[in-house]
mmCIF file of C-alpha atoms in Angstrom:
data_model
loop_
_atom_site.group_PDB
_atom_site.id
_atom_site.type_symbol
_atom_site.label_atom_id
_atom_site.label_comp_id
_atom_site.label_asym_id
_atom_site.label_seq_id
_atom_site.Cartn_x
_atom_site.Cartn_y
_atom_site.Cartn_z
ATOM 1 C CA MET A 4 101.548 117.990 112.997
ATOM 2 C CA VAL A 5 100.867 118.776 116.631
ATOM 3 C CA ALA A 6 98.487 121.719 117.076
ATOM 4 C CA GLY A 7 100.288 124.915 118.054
ATOM 5 C CA THR A 8 103.683 123.895 116.642
ATOM 6 C CA THR A 9 105.744 125.176 113.714
ATOM 7 C CA ARG A 10 106.694 122.599 111.098
ATOM 8 C CA ASN A 11 108.993 122.807 108.090
ATOM 9 C CA ILE A 12 107.562 121.282 104.916
ATOM 10 C CA ALA A 13 109.394 120.186 101.740
ATOM 11 C CA VAL A 14 107.488 119.294 98.557
ATOM 12 C CA SER A 15 109.104 117.528 95.605
ATOM 13 C CA PHE A 16 108.341 118.626 92.059
ATOM 14 C CA ALA A 17 110.908 116.197 90.597
ATOM 15 C CA ALA A 18 108.348 113.963 88.866
ATOM 16 C CA GLN A 19 106.905 116.979 87.007
ATOM 17 C CA LEU A 20 110.193 118.441 85.761
ATOM 18 C CA ASP A 21 111.611 117.693 82.318
ATOM 19 C CA SER A 22 115.226 116.539 81.998
ATOM 20 C CA GLY A 23 117.587 119.360 83.055
ATOM 21 C CA GLU A 24 114.718 121.632 84.093
ATOM 22 C CA LEU A 25 114.816 123.385 87.480
ATOM 23 C CA LEU A 26 112.452 125.424 89.632
ATOM 24 C CA THR A 27 113.199 129.139 89.803
ATOM 25 C CA GLY A 28 111.985 132.250 91.595
ATOM 26 C CA THR A 29 109.882 132.324 94.746
ATOM 27 C CA PRO A 30 107.098 129.732 94.905
ATOM 28 C CA THR A 31 103.523 130.686 95.743
ATOM 29 C CA ILE A 32 102.259 128.780 98.785
ATOM 30 C CA VAL A 33 98.621 129.403 99.815
ATOM 31 C CA GLU A 34 96.181 127.773 102.177
ATOM 32 C CA VAL A 35 93.006 126.762 100.379
ATOM 33 C CA THR A 36 90.672 125.578 103.174
ATOM 34 C CA SER A 37 90.808 128.382 105.764
ATOM 35 C CA THR A 38 92.845 131.352 106.930
ATOM 36 C CA ASP A 39 94.147 129.616 110.075
ATOM 37 C CA LEU A 40 97.682 128.901 108.925
ATOM 38 C CA THR A 41 100.704 131.152 108.678
ATOM 39 C CA LEU A 42 102.918 130.036 105.778
ATOM 40 C CA ALA A 43 106.434 131.496 105.793
ATOM 41 C CA SER A 44 109.996 131.008 104.515
ATOM 42 C CA LYS A 45 108.782 130.059 101.029
ATOM 43 C CA ALA A 46 111.708 129.075 98.805
ATOM 44 C CA VAL A 47 112.995 126.798 96.067
ATOM 45 C CA SER A 48 115.343 124.218 97.611
ATOM 46 C CA SER A 49 119.023 125.133 97.495
ATOM 47 C CA ALA A 50 120.416 121.720 98.482
ATOM 48 C CA ILE A 51 119.681 118.033 97.943
ATOM 49 C CA LEU A 52 116.778 117.013 100.213
ATOM 50 C CA THR A 53 115.387 113.653 101.280
ATOM 51 C CA ILE A 54 111.603 113.740 100.891
ATOM 52 C CA LEU A 55 109.564 110.634 101.739
ATOM 53 C CA GLY A 56 112.747 108.564 101.537
ATOM 54 C CA GLU A 57 113.736 109.843 98.081
ATOM 55 C CA SER A 58 116.717 112.065 97.285
ATOM 56 C CA VAL A 59 115.499 115.222 95.521
ATOM 57 C CA ALA A 60 117.977 117.425 93.648
ATOM 58 C CA SER A 61 118.561 121.055 94.473
ATOM 59 C CA ALA A 62 115.969 123.329 92.778
ATOM 60 C CA ALA A 63 113.538 120.406 92.337
ATOM 61 C CA ALA A 64 111.526 121.045 95.522
ATOM 62 C CA VAL A 65 109.969 123.903 97.467
ATOM 63 C CA THR A 66 110.210 124.457 101.199
ATOM 64 C CA PHE A 67 108.139 126.482 103.657
ATOM 65 C CA SER A 68 107.064 126.579 107.294
ATOM 66 C CA VAL A 69 103.556 126.162 108.738
ATOM 67 C CA THR A 70 102.167 127.504 112.022
ATOM 68 C CA GLY A 71 98.668 128.073 113.375
ATOM 69 C CA ALA A 72 97.073 124.660 112.808
ATOM 70 C CA SER A 73 94.469 123.577 115.331
ATOM 71 C CA ALA A 74 93.313 120.027 116.074
ATOM 72 C CA GLY A 75 90.288 119.228 113.924
ATOM 73 C CA GLY A 76 90.793 122.329 111.782
ATOM 74 C CA GLY A 77 90.845 122.438 107.998
ATOM 75 C CA GLN A 78 88.290 121.026 105.583
ATOM 76 C CA THR A 79 84.848 120.384 107.032
ATOM 77 C CA SER A 80 83.648 117.824 104.475
ATOM 78 C CA GLY A 81 84.843 115.456 101.766
ATOM 79 C CA GLU A 82 87.671 112.973 101.539
ATOM 80 C CA PHE A 83 90.159 115.132 103.478
ATOM 81 C CA THR A 84 87.912 116.239 106.374
ATOM 82 C CA GLY A 85 90.068 117.631 109.180
ATOM 83 C CA TYR A 86 93.028 118.384 106.903
ATOM 84 C CA TYR A 87 94.325 121.766 105.784
ATOM 85 C CA LYS A 88 94.849 121.993 102.022
ATOM 86 C CA ILE A 89 97.904 123.954 100.883
ATOM 87 C CA LYS A 90 98.530 124.699 97.187
ATOM 88 C CA CYS A 91 102.194 124.992 96.168
ATOM 89 C CA THR A 92 102.926 126.596 92.795
ATOM 90 C CA ALA A 93 106.354 127.098 91.217
ATOM 91 C CA THR A 94 107.750 128.135 87.845
ATOM 92 C CA THR A 95 110.589 126.529 85.921
ATOM 93 C CA ASP A 96 113.608 127.744 83.998
ATOM 94 C CA ALA A 97 112.612 126.001 80.742
ATOM 95 C CA THR A 98 112.797 127.970 77.482
ATOM 96 C CA VAL A 99 109.016 127.945 77.595
ATOM 97 C CA ALA A 100 108.602 128.182 81.366
ATOM 98 C CA GLN A 101 106.148 125.822 83.010
ATOM 99 C CA THR A 102 103.964 126.657 86.008
ATOM 100 C CA LEU A 103 103.588 123.566 88.177
ATOM 101 C CA SER A 104 101.295 122.967 91.166
ATOM 102 C CA VAL A 105 101.093 120.395 93.938
ATOM 103 C CA ASN A 106 98.470 120.147 96.682
ATOM 104 C CA VAL A 107 99.665 119.238 100.185
ATOM 105 C CA TYR A 108 97.366 118.147 103.013
ATOM 106 C CA VAL A 109 98.326 118.773 106.655
ATOM 107 C CA ARG A 110 96.409 117.523 109.693
ATOM 108 C CA ALA A 111 96.845 118.809 113.237
ATOM 109 C CA VAL A 112 96.299 116.612 116.274
#
């Protein structure tokens, strides 16, 4: 993302869901590497989305917006140096509900 902009992010959980299972409730979206980012509009998808060229069913993804990234910000060491790490966690509607997590990495230029 370009530093100083607001970007909308969509994250698929489709590969983690069992047949017929859907995400429910409000997902938890937190920045792991710093406190630079503002994460807003956190929601389970309410329509079919195209994510990385794949069609993802309604309630199989989470969406949110990101602001506050600065060029070169984020992790200061390791494989993802210069990237912000964002942890996305959502629950499912299964009879025994699952709690699923995905890490997303965002870099500002």
